[in-house]
mmCIF file of C-alpha atoms in Angstrom:
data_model
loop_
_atom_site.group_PDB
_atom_site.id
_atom_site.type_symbol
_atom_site.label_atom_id
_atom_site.label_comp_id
_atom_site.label_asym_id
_atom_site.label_seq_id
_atom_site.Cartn_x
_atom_site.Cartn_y
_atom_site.Cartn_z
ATOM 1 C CA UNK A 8 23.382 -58.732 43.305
ATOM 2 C CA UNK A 9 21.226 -56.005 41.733
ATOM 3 C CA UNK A 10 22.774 -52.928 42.438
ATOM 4 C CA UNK A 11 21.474 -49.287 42.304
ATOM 5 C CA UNK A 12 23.990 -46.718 41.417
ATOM 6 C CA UNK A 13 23.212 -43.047 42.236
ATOM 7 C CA UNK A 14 26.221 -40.493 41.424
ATOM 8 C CA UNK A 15 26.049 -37.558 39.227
ATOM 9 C CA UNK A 16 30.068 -37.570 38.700
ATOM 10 C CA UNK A 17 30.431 -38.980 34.671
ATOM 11 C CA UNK A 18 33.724 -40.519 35.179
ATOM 12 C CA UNK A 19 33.574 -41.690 38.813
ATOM 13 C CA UNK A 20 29.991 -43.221 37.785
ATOM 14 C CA UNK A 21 31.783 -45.201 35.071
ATOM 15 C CA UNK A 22 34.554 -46.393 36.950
ATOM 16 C CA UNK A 23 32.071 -47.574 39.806
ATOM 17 C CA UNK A 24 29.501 -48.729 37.416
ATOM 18 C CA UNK A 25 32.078 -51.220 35.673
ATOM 19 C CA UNK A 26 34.207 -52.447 38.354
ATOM 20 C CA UNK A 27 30.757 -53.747 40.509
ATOM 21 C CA UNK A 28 29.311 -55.030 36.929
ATOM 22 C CA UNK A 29 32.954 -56.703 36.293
ATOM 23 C CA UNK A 30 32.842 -58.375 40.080
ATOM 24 C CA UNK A 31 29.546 -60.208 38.369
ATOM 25 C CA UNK A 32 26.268 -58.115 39.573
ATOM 26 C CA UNK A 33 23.635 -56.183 37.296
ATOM 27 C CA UNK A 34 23.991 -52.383 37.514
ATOM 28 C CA UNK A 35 21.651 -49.808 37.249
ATOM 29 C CA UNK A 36 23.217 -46.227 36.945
ATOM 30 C CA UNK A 37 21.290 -43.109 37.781
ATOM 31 C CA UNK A 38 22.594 -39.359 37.799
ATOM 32 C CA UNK A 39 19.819 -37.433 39.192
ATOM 33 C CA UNK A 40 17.800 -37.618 42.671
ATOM 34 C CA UNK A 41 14.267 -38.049 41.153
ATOM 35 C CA UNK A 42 15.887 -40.949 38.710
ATOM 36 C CA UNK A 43 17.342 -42.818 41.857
ATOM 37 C CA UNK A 44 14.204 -42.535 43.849
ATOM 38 C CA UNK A 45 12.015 -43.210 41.007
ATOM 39 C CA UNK A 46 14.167 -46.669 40.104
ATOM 40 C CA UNK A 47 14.413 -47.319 43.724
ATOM 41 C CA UNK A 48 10.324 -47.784 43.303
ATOM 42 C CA UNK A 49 10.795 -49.496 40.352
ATOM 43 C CA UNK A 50 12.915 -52.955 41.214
ATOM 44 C CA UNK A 51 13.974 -55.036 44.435
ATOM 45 C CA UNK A 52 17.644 -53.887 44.474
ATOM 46 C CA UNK A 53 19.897 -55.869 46.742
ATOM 47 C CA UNK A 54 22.076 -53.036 47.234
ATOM 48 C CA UNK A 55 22.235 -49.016 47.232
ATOM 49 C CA UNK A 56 25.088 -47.001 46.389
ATOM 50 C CA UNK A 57 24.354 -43.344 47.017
ATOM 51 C CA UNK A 58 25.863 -40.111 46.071
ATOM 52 C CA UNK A 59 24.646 -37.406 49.108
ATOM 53 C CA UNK A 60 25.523 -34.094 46.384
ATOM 54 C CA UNK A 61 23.112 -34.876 43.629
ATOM 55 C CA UNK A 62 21.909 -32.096 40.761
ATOM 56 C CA UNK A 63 18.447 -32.258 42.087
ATOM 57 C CA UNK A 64 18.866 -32.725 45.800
ATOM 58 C CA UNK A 65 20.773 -34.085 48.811
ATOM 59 C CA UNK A 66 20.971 -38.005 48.688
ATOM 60 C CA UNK A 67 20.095 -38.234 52.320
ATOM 61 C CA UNK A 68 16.402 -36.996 51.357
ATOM 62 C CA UNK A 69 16.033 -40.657 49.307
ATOM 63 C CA UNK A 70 17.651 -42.525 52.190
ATOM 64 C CA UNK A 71 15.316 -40.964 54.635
ATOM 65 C CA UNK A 72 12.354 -41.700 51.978
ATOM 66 C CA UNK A 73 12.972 -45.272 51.592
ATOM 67 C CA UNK A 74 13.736 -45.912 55.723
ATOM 68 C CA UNK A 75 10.400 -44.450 56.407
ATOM 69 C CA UNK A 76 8.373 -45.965 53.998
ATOM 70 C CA UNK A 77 10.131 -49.667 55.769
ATOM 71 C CA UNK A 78 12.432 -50.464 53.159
ATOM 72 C CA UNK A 79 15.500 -52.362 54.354
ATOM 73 C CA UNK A 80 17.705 -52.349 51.060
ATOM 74 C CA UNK A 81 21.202 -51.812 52.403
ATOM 75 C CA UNK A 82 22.903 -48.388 51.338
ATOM 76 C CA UNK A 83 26.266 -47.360 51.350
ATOM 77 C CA UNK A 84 26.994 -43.242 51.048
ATOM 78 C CA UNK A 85 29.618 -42.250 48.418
ATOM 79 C CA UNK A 86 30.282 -38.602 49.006
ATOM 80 C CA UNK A 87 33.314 -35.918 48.841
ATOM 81 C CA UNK A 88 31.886 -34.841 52.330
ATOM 82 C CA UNK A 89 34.461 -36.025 55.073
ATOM 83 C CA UNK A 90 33.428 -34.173 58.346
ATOM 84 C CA UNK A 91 32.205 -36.443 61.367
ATOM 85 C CA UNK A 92 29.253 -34.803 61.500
ATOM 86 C CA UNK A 93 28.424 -35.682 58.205
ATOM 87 C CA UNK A 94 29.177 -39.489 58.374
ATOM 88 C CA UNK A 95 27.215 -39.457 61.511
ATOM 89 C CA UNK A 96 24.181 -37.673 59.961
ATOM 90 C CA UNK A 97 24.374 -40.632 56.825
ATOM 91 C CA UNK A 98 24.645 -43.308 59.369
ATOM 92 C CA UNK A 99 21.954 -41.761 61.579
ATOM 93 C CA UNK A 100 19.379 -41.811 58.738
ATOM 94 C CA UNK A 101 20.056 -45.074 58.070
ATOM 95 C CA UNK A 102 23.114 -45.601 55.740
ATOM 96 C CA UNK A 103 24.935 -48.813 56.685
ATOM 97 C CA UNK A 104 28.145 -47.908 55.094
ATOM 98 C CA UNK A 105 30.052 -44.881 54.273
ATOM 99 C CA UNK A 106 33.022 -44.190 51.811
ATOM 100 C CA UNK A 107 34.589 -41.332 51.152
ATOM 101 C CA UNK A 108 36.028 -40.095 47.417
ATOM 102 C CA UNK A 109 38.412 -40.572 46.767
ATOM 103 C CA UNK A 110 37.920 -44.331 47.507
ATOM 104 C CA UNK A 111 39.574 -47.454 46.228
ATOM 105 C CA UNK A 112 37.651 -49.597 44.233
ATOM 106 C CA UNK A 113 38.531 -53.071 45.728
ATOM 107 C CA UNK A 114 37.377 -51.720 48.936
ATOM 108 C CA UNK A 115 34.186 -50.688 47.543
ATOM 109 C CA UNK A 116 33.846 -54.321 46.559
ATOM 110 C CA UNK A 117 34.909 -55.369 50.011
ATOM 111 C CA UNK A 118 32.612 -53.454 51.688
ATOM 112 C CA UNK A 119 29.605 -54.318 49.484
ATOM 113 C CA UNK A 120 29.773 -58.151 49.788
ATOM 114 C CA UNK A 121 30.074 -57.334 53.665
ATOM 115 C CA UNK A 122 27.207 -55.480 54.068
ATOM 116 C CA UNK A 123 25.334 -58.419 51.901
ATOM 117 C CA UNK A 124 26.297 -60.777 53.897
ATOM 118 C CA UNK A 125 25.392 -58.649 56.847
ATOM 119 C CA UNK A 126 21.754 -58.611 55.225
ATOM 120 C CA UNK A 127 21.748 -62.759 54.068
ATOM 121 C CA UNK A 128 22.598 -63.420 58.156
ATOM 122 C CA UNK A 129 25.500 -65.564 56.484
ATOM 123 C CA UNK A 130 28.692 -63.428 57.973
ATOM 124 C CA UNK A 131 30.509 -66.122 57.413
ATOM 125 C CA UNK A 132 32.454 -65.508 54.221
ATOM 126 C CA UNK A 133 32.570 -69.423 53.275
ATOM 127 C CA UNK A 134 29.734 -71.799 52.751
ATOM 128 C CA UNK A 135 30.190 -75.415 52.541
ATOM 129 C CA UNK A 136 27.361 -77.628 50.697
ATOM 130 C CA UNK A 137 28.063 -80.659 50.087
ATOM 131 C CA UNK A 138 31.186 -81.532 48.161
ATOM 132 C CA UNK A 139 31.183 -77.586 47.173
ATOM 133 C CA UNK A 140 32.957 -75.010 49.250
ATOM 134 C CA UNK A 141 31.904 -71.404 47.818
ATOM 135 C CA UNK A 142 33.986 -68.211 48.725
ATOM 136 C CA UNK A 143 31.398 -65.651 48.912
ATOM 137 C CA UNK A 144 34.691 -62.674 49.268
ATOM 138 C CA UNK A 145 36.687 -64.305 46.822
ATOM 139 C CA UNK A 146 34.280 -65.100 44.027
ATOM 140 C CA UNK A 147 35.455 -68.721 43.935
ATOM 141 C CA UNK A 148 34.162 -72.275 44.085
ATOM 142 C CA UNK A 149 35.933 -75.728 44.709
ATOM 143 C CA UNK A 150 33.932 -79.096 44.088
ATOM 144 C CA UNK A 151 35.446 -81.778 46.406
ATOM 145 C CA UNK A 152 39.109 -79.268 46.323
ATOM 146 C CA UNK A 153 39.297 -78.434 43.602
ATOM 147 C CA UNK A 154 38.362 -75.092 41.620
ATOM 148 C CA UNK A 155 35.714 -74.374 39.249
ATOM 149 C CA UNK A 156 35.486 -71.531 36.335
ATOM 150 C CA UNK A 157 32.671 -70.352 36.383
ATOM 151 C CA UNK A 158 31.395 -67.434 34.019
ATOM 152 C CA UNK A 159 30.306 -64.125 35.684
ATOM 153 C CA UNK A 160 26.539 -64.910 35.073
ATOM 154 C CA UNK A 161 26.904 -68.629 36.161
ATOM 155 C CA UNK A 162 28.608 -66.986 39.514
ATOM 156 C CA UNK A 163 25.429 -64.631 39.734
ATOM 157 C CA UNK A 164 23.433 -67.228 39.665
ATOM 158 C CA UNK A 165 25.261 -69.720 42.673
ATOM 159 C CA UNK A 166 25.854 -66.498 44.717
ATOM 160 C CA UNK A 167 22.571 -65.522 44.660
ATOM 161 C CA UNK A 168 21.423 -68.567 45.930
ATOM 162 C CA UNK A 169 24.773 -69.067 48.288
ATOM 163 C CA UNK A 170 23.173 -65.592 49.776
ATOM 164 C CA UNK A 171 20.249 -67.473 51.406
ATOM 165 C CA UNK A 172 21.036 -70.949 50.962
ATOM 166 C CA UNK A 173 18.321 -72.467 53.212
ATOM 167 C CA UNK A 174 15.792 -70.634 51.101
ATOM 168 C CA UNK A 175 14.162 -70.662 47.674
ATOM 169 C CA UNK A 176 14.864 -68.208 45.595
ATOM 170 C CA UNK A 177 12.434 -67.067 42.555
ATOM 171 C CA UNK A 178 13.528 -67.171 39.080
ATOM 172 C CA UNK A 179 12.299 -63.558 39.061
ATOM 173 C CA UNK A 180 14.848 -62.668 41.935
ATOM 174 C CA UNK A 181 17.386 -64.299 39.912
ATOM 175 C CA UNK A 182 16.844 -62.594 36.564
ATOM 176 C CA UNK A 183 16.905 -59.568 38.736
ATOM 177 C CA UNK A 184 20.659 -60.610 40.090
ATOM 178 C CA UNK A 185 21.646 -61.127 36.519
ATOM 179 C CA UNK A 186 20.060 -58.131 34.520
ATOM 180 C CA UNK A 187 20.250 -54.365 34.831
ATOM 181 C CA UNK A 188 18.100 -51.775 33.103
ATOM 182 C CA UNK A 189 17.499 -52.025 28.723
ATOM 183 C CA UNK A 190 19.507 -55.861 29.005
ATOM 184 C CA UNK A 191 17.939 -58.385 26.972
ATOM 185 C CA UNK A 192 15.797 -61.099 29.183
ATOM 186 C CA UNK A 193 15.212 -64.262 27.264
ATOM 187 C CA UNK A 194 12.543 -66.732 29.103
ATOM 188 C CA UNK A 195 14.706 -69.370 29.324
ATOM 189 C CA UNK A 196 18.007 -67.728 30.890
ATOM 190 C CA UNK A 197 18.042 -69.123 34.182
ATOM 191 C CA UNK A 198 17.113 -72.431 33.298
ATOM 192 C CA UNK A 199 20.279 -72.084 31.042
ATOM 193 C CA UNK A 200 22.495 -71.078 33.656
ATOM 194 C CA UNK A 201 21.384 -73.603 36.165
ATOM 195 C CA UNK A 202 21.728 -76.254 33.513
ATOM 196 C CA UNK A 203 25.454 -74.915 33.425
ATOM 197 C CA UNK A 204 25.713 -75.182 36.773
ATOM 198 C CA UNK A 205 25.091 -78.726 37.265
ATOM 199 C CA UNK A 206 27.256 -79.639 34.955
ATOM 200 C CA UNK A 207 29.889 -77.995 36.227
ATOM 201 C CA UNK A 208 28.809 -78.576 39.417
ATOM 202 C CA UNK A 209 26.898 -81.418 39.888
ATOM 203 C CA UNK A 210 23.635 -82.422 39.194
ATOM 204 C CA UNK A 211 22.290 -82.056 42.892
ATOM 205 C CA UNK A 212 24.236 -78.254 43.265
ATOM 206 C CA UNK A 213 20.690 -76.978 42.627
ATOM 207 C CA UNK A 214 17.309 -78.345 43.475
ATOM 208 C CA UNK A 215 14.134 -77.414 41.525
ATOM 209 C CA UNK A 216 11.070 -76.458 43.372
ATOM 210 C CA UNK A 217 8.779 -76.344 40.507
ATOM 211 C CA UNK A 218 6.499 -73.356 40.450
ATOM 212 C CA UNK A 219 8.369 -72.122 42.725
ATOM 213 C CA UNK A 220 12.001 -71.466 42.067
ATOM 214 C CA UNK A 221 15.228 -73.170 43.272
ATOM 215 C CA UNK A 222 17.225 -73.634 46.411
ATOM 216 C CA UNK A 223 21.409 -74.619 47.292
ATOM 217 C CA UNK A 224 21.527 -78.334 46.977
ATOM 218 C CA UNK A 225 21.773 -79.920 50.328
#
């Protein structure tokens, strides 16, 4: 996924920031209000992470922003605050998640493939295709049993299309799963990791639609 990461807090930012971009997505990180809202403008993010005490404002002034403009991007509300009124104010304005700090980190990750998956309308947290079965929660892949390795971009790549896998998927949505903010895009990259795919894979794991994008081998 392409994740926005809005949290003032140097240390907790870091820790966030690398454990999501070590589970395999592309990370932007933003400490103030007006940076989140202006990268929020900026790039289809598949997921929002939200501090509510920012430097320049309350969080819950960007979440109200981007529900009333239409935007659907699912957010999830990392804040100190713990009072019920305050969850229910978050989830009123149209957070779909809430976590308060301290919070464990593999929950985090828990929580943001469910709300993905919420999104996809693929709850389940297994997809079979073909002689494939791909764990969506466990970042894993078996072809006909057996497991795969797969490299964390390669994984970017076959979860972004496992996401939605009777659609097709632009090769601009996928350089946006695989890249975050000042990383290097080459022309070629996800022909490269496609081409990786099927050979680890199997030729028919992804289909071409050309001029279009690609799609989950049926």
């Amino acid at each position: 996924m392409r994740v926005l990461l809005i949290e003032d807090d140097a240390v907790l930012g870091e820790a966030v920031r690398d454990y999501v971009a070590g589970l395999g997505h592309a990370v932007d990180w933003m400490q103030t209000l007006d940076d989140g809202r202006g990268a929020a403008g900026a790039v289809g993010y598949d997921l929002i992470l939200l501090d509510l005490r920012l430097p320049d404002g309350s969080g819950l002034s960007l979440l109200t922003e981007l529900r009333r403009a239409g935007a659907v991007t699912p957010v999830i509300i990392l804040t100190a605050h713990d009072q019920i009124s305050d969850r229910i104010e978050g989830l009123n304005s149209g957070a779909d998640d809430y976590l308060v700090k301290p919070f464990n980190l593999g929950e985090l990750g828990a929580r943001m493939l469910a709300v993905a998956r919420r999104y996809a309308g693929a709850a389940a947290a297994v997809l079979e295709a073909g002689p494939l079965t791909i764990q969506l929660a466990d970042r894993r892949v078996l072809r006909a049993g057996e497991p795969v390795d797969l490299s964390s971009r390669e994984w970017a790549v076959l979860a972004r299309l496992a996401a939605r896998p009777e659609a097709i998927v632009s090769k601009n949505q996928i350089e946006e799963a695989l890249y975050a903010f000042g990383s290097e895009i080459e022309s070629n990259t996800v022909e490269v990791y496609v081409s990786r795919l099927r050979k680890k894979l199997g030729k028919d794991c992804v289909e071409t639609l050309r001029g279009i994008g690609y799609r989950l081998g049926r």
